[in-house]
Amino acid sequence: MKFLNYAAAGVALTMLTGLAACAPSTAPAPGGGDEKTGTLRVWLYDEPNRAPKEKVVGEAIKEFTAAHADVQVEVAYVPTTPARHEKFKGAFNDPASSPDVAEYGNTDLAEYAAAGGFADLTADLQGQDMTPELLKSAAVDGKQYGLPWFVGVRALYYRTDVFDELKLKPPTSIAELTETARTIRAKKPGLYGIAVGGEYTFGALPFVWDAGGDITALDSPASRKGVKSYTDLLKDDICPPQACVSLTGGKTVELFAGGKAAMGILGNFNRAAVDAGAAAGKYAVVPLPGSAPGSIAPAFAGGNNLGVMKNAKHRTLAVEFVKLLGGKAYQTKMYEAMGNLPTLTGARDELAAKDTFLKPFLDTVAKGTKFVPIDPAWVKIDNGKVIPTMLQKIATGQADVDAATTEAATAVKTAFGRS
């Protein structure tokens, strides 16, 4: 019983890339089985700071192999870059390259389900302690293709020391957010009023959804209102375009954590990064406000699922490992290690009772979350950077809101095959 970890990322990724490159582009090849011994192969997503995740996964593997004689678990960490899609397709089409268990983002579900790459686990995952909405993040057409492992929502982090010094209160509307950010930038030119990015899709979408808009109608009056609210923050007097237009969500986290921004739209899963930076001990969190005073903007309910590949050679073992790693004990440990919000209601309730940090995120979930289209077209939209391109053109003055949203809406329709 041994835990084999391709911690040397270069080895794992070279292997995966090679397999993806030589895989045929045909429909998935049948190659699954139900062997009860041997090596259970697992793909998990890489992280900027992987060590805490590896520690928890290692504990789960130790427990699993202790209960299964003659079983080894081999983990490869896969990068979350767009190239991941080709790696997964390679595994779908080539049984020899397929892992048994894989972590995947819930925004990738529609594409992977359409490719027929994951096993239907509907019968295996009955009776899970989670809301129907969360279960649906791993389902297509009523079939369950994975166990939701964690959910991630974003809220507004702010620097308590800066707010106290300037006698400011946390904003309760988008208008207040904008004015507060402008005030901070004016009084403290060394700080961004709020760190926002031209490549931060999931930072921008709450503004669109709050206004009543949607990804599938970016040229509607409601969507345009939301896009304008977000791009109004990409200004010299808040977050200068020359510095902020190329920022991703990850870069905005770095700015806030590093003490260079007074506010940031960050996830519950970014807590460890902030606590490791200059802002540690000097911040608090409130829900991201909507346009109406006292309202909460709808957050994107992101997260990752644990699934079993259709080509898995150890189906029963794979399902058991998914249930273990995705169970209450290890969801709790993953929260403690990484800040990943559990999907299981019991685990989330227990943690919320002990940790007040969770309250703004749970309040956000309670007000209602949104999701991207459950359709393979989303991957085309995301990989094509349709939304970032729209935001960047507006922020840099290459196009006004109407022109940029019209162009983006056309690209979305093309992705859905509606043009």
Coordinates of C-alpha atoms in Angstrom, one line a residue:
M1 CA 0.0 0.0 0.0
K2 CA 1.8 3.0 -1.2
F3 CA 1.0 6.7 -2.1
L4 CA 2.7 7.6 -5.4
N5 CA 2.6 11.3 -6.0
Y6 CA 4.0 12.9 -9.1
A7 CA 4.9 16.0 -7.1
A8 CA 7.6 16.7 -9.7
A9 CA 5.2 18.6 -11.8
G10 CA 7.3 18.5 -14.9
V11 CA 7.2 14.7 -14.9
A12 CA 3.5 14.5 -14.5
L13 CA 2.7 17.3 -16.9
T14 CA 5.0 16.0 -19.6
M15 CA 3.4 12.6 -19.4
L16 CA -0.1 14.1 -19.5
T17 CA 0.8 16.4 -22.4
G18 CA 2.2 13.6 -24.4
L19 CA -0.8 11.5 -23.9
A20 CA -3.1 14.2 -24.9
A21 CA -1.1 15.0 -28.0
C22 CA -1.2 11.5 -29.4
A23 CA -4.9 10.8 -28.5
P24 CA -7.3 10.4 -31.3
S25 CA -10.1 12.9 -31.8
T26 CA -12.8 10.3 -32.1
A27 CA -15.6 9.4 -29.6
P28 CA -14.5 7.9 -26.2
A29 CA -13.1 4.4 -26.5
P30 CA -14.6 1.8 -24.2
G31 CA -11.9 0.7 -21.7
G32 CA -13.4 0.7 -18.3
G33 CA -13.2 -2.1 -15.8
D34 CA -13.7 -2.9 -12.1
E35 CA -10.4 -4.2 -10.9
K36 CA -10.1 -4.5 -7.1
T37 CA -6.3 -4.3 -6.8
G38 CA -3.5 -2.4 -8.4
T39 CA -3.0 1.4 -8.8
L40 CA -5.9 3.8 -8.5
R41 CA -4.9 6.8 -10.7
V42 CA -6.1 10.2 -9.6
W43 CA -5.9 13.6 -11.3
L44 CA -6.3 16.7 -9.1
Y45 CA -5.9 20.3 -9.9
D46 CA -2.6 22.0 -9.1
E47 CA -2.7 25.0 -6.8
P48 CA -0.4 28.1 -6.4
N49 CA 0.4 26.7 -2.9
R50 CA -0.1 23.0 -3.3
A51 CA 1.4 21.8 0.0
P52 CA -1.7 22.1 2.2
K53 CA -3.8 20.3 -0.3
E54 CA -1.3 17.6 -0.7
K55 CA -1.2 17.1 3.0
V56 CA -5.0 16.5 3.2
V57 CA -5.0 14.3 0.1
G58 CA -2.2 12.3 1.6
E59 CA -4.2 11.7 4.8
A60 CA -7.1 10.5 2.8
I61 CA -4.9 8.2 0.7
K62 CA -3.4 6.7 3.9
E63 CA -6.9 6.0 5.2
F64 CA -8.0 4.6 1.9
T65 CA -5.0 2.3 1.4
A66 CA -5.2 1.1 5.0
A67 CA -8.7 -0.2 4.2
H68 CA -7.8 -1.7 0.8
A69 CA -5.0 -4.3 0.6
D70 CA -2.9 -4.4 -2.5
V71 CA -4.1 -1.0 -3.6
Q72 CA -1.9 2.0 -4.4
V73 CA -3.0 5.5 -5.2
E74 CA -1.1 7.6 -7.7
V75 CA -1.8 11.3 -8.0
A76 CA -0.9 13.7 -10.8
Y77 CA -1.5 17.4 -10.4
V78 CA -3.0 19.0 -13.5
P79 CA -2.7 22.7 -14.3
T80 CA -5.9 24.7 -14.6
T81 CA -4.8 26.5 -17.8
P82 CA -7.0 26.2 -20.9
A83 CA -4.8 23.3 -22.0
R84 CA -6.5 21.1 -19.4
H85 CA -9.4 20.5 -21.9
E86 CA -7.1 18.7 -24.3
K87 CA -5.6 16.6 -21.5
F88 CA -9.1 15.5 -20.5
K89 CA -10.1 14.8 -24.0
G90 CA -7.0 12.7 -24.5
A91 CA -8.0 10.6 -21.5
F92 CA -11.6 10.3 -22.7
N93 CA -10.4 8.9 -26.1
D94 CA -7.5 6.8 -24.9
P95 CA -8.2 4.3 -22.1
A96 CA -4.5 3.8 -21.5
S97 CA -4.1 7.4 -20.5
S98 CA -7.2 7.7 -18.4
P99 CA -7.1 8.2 -14.6
D100 CA -9.8 6.5 -12.5
V101 CA -10.8 9.7 -10.5
A102 CA -10.5 13.3 -11.6
E103 CA -11.1 16.7 -10.2
Y104 CA -12.7 19.1 -12.6
G105 CA -14.2 22.6 -12.5
N106 CA -18.0 22.7 -12.6
T107 CA -17.8 25.2 -15.5
D108 CA -16.2 22.4 -17.6
L109 CA -19.0 19.9 -16.9
A110 CA -21.1 20.5 -19.9
E111 CA -18.2 20.0 -22.3
Y112 CA -17.0 16.9 -20.6
A113 CA -20.5 15.4 -20.3
A114 CA -21.1 16.0 -24.0
A115 CA -17.8 14.2 -24.8
G116 CA -19.0 11.2 -22.8
G117 CA -15.9 11.2 -20.6
F118 CA -17.3 10.8 -17.1
A119 CA -19.3 7.9 -15.6
D120 CA -22.9 8.4 -14.5
L121 CA -22.8 8.2 -10.7
T122 CA -26.5 8.9 -10.1
A123 CA -27.1 5.6 -8.4
D124 CA -23.8 5.8 -6.4
L125 CA -24.3 9.2 -4.9
Q126 CA -27.9 8.9 -3.6
G127 CA -28.7 10.7 -0.3
Q128 CA -25.9 13.3 -0.3
D129 CA -26.3 16.0 2.4
M130 CA -26.4 19.0 0.1
T131 CA -28.8 21.3 -1.5
P132 CA -30.4 20.4 -4.9
E133 CA -28.8 23.5 -6.4
L134 CA -25.3 22.3 -5.5
L135 CA -26.0 18.8 -6.7
K136 CA -27.0 20.3 -10.0
S137 CA -23.6 21.8 -10.5
A138 CA -22.4 18.2 -11.2
A139 CA -25.4 17.1 -13.2
V140 CA -26.5 17.2 -16.8
D141 CA -29.9 16.1 -18.0
G142 CA -30.7 14.6 -14.7
K143 CA -27.5 12.5 -14.5
Q144 CA -24.9 13.0 -11.8
Y145 CA -21.4 13.1 -13.2
G146 CA -19.5 13.8 -10.0
L147 CA -19.7 14.8 -6.4
P148 CA -19.4 18.5 -5.7
W149 CA -16.3 18.8 -3.6
F150 CA -16.3 22.5 -2.7
V151 CA -18.1 25.6 -3.7
G152 CA -16.5 29.0 -4.0
V153 CA -18.2 32.4 -3.8
R154 CA -16.7 35.9 -3.8
A155 CA -17.4 38.8 -1.5
L156 CA -15.8 42.2 -0.7
Y157 CA -12.6 42.2 1.3
Y158 CA -11.7 45.6 2.7
R159 CA -8.8 47.0 4.7
T160 CA -10.1 47.8 8.2
D161 CA -7.0 50.0 9.1
V162 CA -7.6 52.2 6.0
F163 CA -11.3 52.5 6.6
D164 CA -10.8 53.4 10.2
E165 CA -8.1 56.0 9.4
L166 CA -10.3 57.6 6.8
K167 CA -13.5 57.2 8.8
L168 CA -15.2 55.2 6.1
K169 CA -17.9 52.5 6.4
P170 CA -18.1 49.4 4.3
P171 CA -20.2 50.2 1.2
T172 CA -23.8 48.9 1.0
S173 CA -24.4 49.7 -2.7
I174 CA -22.4 49.7 -5.9
A175 CA -22.6 53.5 -6.0
E176 CA -21.1 53.7 -2.4
L177 CA -18.5 51.1 -3.5
T178 CA -17.4 53.3 -6.4
E179 CA -17.4 56.5 -4.4
T180 CA -15.5 54.9 -1.5
A181 CA -12.9 53.5 -3.8
R182 CA -12.4 56.9 -5.4
T183 CA -12.1 58.6 -2.0
I184 CA -9.4 56.1 -0.9
R185 CA -7.4 56.6 -4.1
A186 CA -7.6 60.4 -3.7
K187 CA -6.5 60.4 -0.1
K188 CA -4.0 57.5 -0.4
P189 CA -2.5 57.6 -4.0
G190 CA -0.2 54.7 -3.2
L191 CA -3.3 52.4 -2.9
Y192 CA -5.8 51.2 -5.5
G193 CA -9.3 52.1 -4.3
I194 CA -10.3 48.6 -5.2
A195 CA -8.3 45.9 -7.1
V196 CA -10.4 44.9 -10.2
G197 CA -9.2 43.4 -13.4
G198 CA -9.9 43.5 -17.1
E199 CA -9.4 39.7 -17.2
Y200 CA -11.5 39.0 -14.1
T201 CA -14.6 37.5 -15.5
F202 CA -16.1 36.3 -12.2
G203 CA -15.5 39.7 -10.6
A204 CA -17.4 41.4 -13.4
L205 CA -20.4 39.0 -13.7
P206 CA -22.0 39.9 -10.3
F207 CA -22.4 43.5 -11.6
V208 CA -24.1 42.2 -14.8
W209 CA -26.4 39.8 -12.9
D210 CA -27.3 42.4 -10.3
A211 CA -28.4 44.7 -13.1
G212 CA -30.7 42.0 -14.5
G213 CA -28.4 41.1 -17.4
D214 CA -26.8 37.8 -18.4
I215 CA -24.0 36.2 -20.4
T216 CA -26.4 35.2 -23.1
A217 CA -27.6 38.8 -23.6
L218 CA -24.6 41.0 -23.1
D219 CA -26.0 43.7 -25.4
S220 CA -29.3 44.1 -23.5
P221 CA -29.9 47.4 -21.6
A222 CA -29.6 45.5 -18.3
S223 CA -26.3 43.9 -19.1
R224 CA -24.9 47.1 -20.4
K225 CA -25.8 48.8 -17.1
G226 CA -23.9 46.1 -15.2
V227 CA -20.9 46.2 -17.5
K228 CA -20.7 50.0 -17.1
S229 CA -20.8 49.7 -13.3
Y230 CA -17.9 47.3 -13.4
T231 CA -15.8 49.2 -15.9
D232 CA -16.3 52.5 -14.1
L233 CA -14.0 51.0 -11.5
L234 CA -11.2 50.6 -14.1
K235 CA -10.4 54.3 -14.0
D236 CA -7.3 56.3 -13.2
D237 CA -9.0 57.5 -10.0
I238 CA -9.7 54.0 -8.7
C239 CA -7.8 51.2 -10.5
P240 CA -5.8 52.7 -13.4
P241 CA -6.4 50.9 -16.7
Q242 CA -2.7 50.8 -17.6
A243 CA -2.1 48.7 -14.5
C244 CA -5.4 47.0 -14.0
V245 CA -6.7 46.1 -17.5
S246 CA -4.6 42.9 -17.7
L247 CA -5.3 41.8 -14.2
T248 CA -6.8 38.4 -13.6
G249 CA -8.7 37.4 -10.5
G250 CA -5.5 35.8 -9.1
K251 CA -3.6 39.1 -9.7
T252 CA -6.3 41.1 -7.8
V253 CA -5.9 38.7 -4.9
E254 CA -2.1 39.3 -4.9
L255 CA -2.7 43.1 -4.9
F256 CA -5.0 43.0 -2.0
A257 CA -3.0 40.5 0.0
G258 CA 0.1 42.5 -0.7
G259 CA -1.3 45.6 0.8
K260 CA -1.6 47.5 -2.5
A261 CA -5.4 47.8 -2.6
A262 CA -8.0 48.9 -0.1
M263 CA -10.6 46.6 -1.4
G264 CA -10.9 43.5 -3.5
I265 CA -13.5 41.0 -4.8
L266 CA -12.1 37.8 -3.4
G267 CA -13.3 34.3 -2.6
N268 CA -13.6 32.5 0.6
F269 CA -10.9 30.3 -0.9
N270 CA -8.5 33.2 -1.0
R271 CA -8.3 33.6 2.8
A272 CA -5.0 31.7 3.2
A273 CA -3.4 33.9 0.6
V274 CA -4.5 37.1 2.3
D275 CA -3.4 35.9 5.7
A276 CA 0.0 35.2 4.3
G277 CA 0.4 38.7 3.0
A278 CA 0.8 42.3 4.2
A279 CA -3.0 42.7 4.7
A280 CA -3.1 39.9 7.3
G281 CA -4.9 40.9 10.5
K282 CA -6.0 44.2 8.9
Y283 CA -9.1 43.2 6.8
A284 CA -12.7 42.2 7.1
V285 CA -15.3 40.9 4.6
V286 CA -18.8 41.9 3.7
P287 CA -21.1 40.7 0.9
L288 CA -20.5 42.4 -2.4
P289 CA -23.3 45.0 -2.6
G290 CA -25.8 45.3 -5.4
S291 CA -27.1 48.5 -6.9
A292 CA -30.0 48.8 -4.4
P293 CA -28.8 50.1 -0.9
G294 CA -28.5 47.1 1.4
S295 CA -28.7 44.5 -1.3
I296 CA -26.3 41.7 -2.2
A297 CA -25.1 41.2 -5.7
P298 CA -25.5 37.6 -7.0
A299 CA -22.2 35.7 -6.8
F300 CA -20.9 33.1 -9.2
A301 CA -21.2 29.7 -7.5
G302 CA -17.9 28.3 -8.7
G303 CA -16.3 25.1 -7.4
N304 CA -14.8 21.8 -8.3
N305 CA -16.3 18.3 -8.5
L306 CA -14.8 14.8 -8.1
G307 CA -15.8 12.4 -10.9
V308 CA -15.1 8.9 -12.0
M309 CA -13.8 8.5 -15.6
K310 CA -15.9 6.4 -17.9
N311 CA -12.6 4.6 -18.8
A312 CA -11.7 4.0 -15.1
K313 CA -10.2 0.6 -14.6
H314 CA -11.2 0.5 -11.0
R315 CA -14.8 1.8 -10.9
T316 CA -15.8 0.6 -7.5
L317 CA -12.6 1.7 -5.9
A318 CA -12.9 5.0 -7.7
V319 CA -16.4 5.6 -6.3
E320 CA -15.2 4.7 -2.8
F321 CA -12.3 7.1 -3.0
V322 CA -14.5 9.9 -4.3
K323 CA -16.9 9.4 -1.4
L324 CA -14.0 9.4 1.1
L325 CA -12.2 12.5 -0.2
G326 CA -15.5 14.3 -0.9
G327 CA -17.0 13.3 2.5
K328 CA -17.6 15.4 5.5
A329 CA -14.3 14.8 7.3
Y330 CA -12.1 15.7 4.3
Q331 CA -14.3 18.5 3.1
T332 CA -13.8 20.0 6.6
K333 CA -10.0 19.4 6.4
M334 CA -9.9 21.0 3.0
Y335 CA -11.6 24.1 4.4
E336 CA -9.1 24.3 7.2
A337 CA -6.2 23.8 4.8
M338 CA -7.3 25.8 1.8
G339 CA -10.5 27.7 2.7
N340 CA -12.6 25.6 0.3
L341 CA -16.2 26.0 1.4
P342 CA -17.8 22.5 1.9
T343 CA -20.7 21.5 -0.3
L344 CA -22.1 19.2 2.4
T345 CA -24.6 21.1 4.5
G346 CA -23.6 19.5 7.8
A347 CA -19.9 20.3 7.3
R348 CA -20.7 23.9 6.3
D349 CA -23.1 24.5 9.3
E350 CA -20.5 23.1 11.8
L351 CA -17.8 25.3 10.4
A352 CA -20.0 28.4 10.3
A353 CA -20.8 28.0 14.0
K354 CA -17.1 28.1 14.8
D355 CA -15.8 30.6 12.2
T356 CA -17.5 34.0 11.8
F357 CA -15.4 34.6 8.7
L358 CA -17.9 32.4 6.7
K359 CA -20.9 34.6 7.5
P360 CA -20.7 37.1 4.5
F361 CA -20.1 34.2 2.1
L362 CA -23.1 32.2 3.5
D363 CA -25.2 35.3 3.4
T364 CA -24.3 35.7 -0.2
V365 CA -25.2 32.1 -1.0
A366 CA -28.5 32.6 0.9
K367 CA -29.4 35.5 -1.3
G368 CA -29.0 33.4 -4.4
T369 CA -26.1 32.6 -6.7
K370 CA -25.7 32.3 -10.4
F371 CA -23.9 30.0 -12.8
V372 CA -22.5 30.1 -16.3
P373 CA -24.5 28.4 -19.1
I374 CA -24.4 24.6 -18.7
D375 CA -23.5 24.1 -22.3
P376 CA -20.3 23.3 -24.1
A377 CA -20.5 26.8 -25.7
W378 CA -19.3 28.2 -22.4
V379 CA -15.8 26.7 -22.9
K380 CA -15.6 28.5 -26.2
I381 CA -16.7 31.8 -24.6
D382 CA -14.3 31.4 -21.8
N383 CA -11.3 30.2 -23.8
G384 CA -12.0 32.9 -26.4
K385 CA -11.8 35.6 -23.6
V386 CA -15.0 37.1 -24.9
I387 CA -15.9 38.9 -21.6
P388 CA -12.3 40.0 -20.8
T389 CA -11.9 41.4 -24.3
M390 CA -15.2 43.4 -23.9
L391 CA -14.1 44.8 -20.5
Q392 CA -10.6 45.7 -21.8
K393 CA -11.8 47.5 -24.8
I394 CA -14.1 49.7 -22.7
A395 CA -11.5 50.3 -20.0
T396 CA -8.9 51.4 -22.6
G397 CA -11.2 53.5 -24.7
Q398 CA -11.0 51.3 -27.7
A399 CA -14.8 50.9 -27.7
D400 CA -17.7 52.4 -25.8
V401 CA -20.0 50.2 -23.8
D402 CA -22.6 49.7 -26.6
A403 CA -20.0 48.8 -29.2
A404 CA -18.1 46.4 -27.0
T405 CA -21.1 44.6 -25.6
T406 CA -22.6 44.3 -29.2
E407 CA -19.3 42.6 -30.3
A408 CA -19.3 40.3 -27.3
A409 CA -22.9 39.4 -27.7
T410 CA -22.2 38.4 -31.3
A411 CA -19.3 36.2 -30.2
V412 CA -21.6 34.5 -27.6
K413 CA -24.2 33.8 -30.2
T414 CA -21.6 32.3 -32.5
A415 CA -20.4 30.0 -29.7
F416 CA -23.9 28.8 -29.2
G417 CA -24.3 28.3 -33.0
R418 CA -27.0 30.9 -33.2
S419 CA -25.4 33.4 -35.6

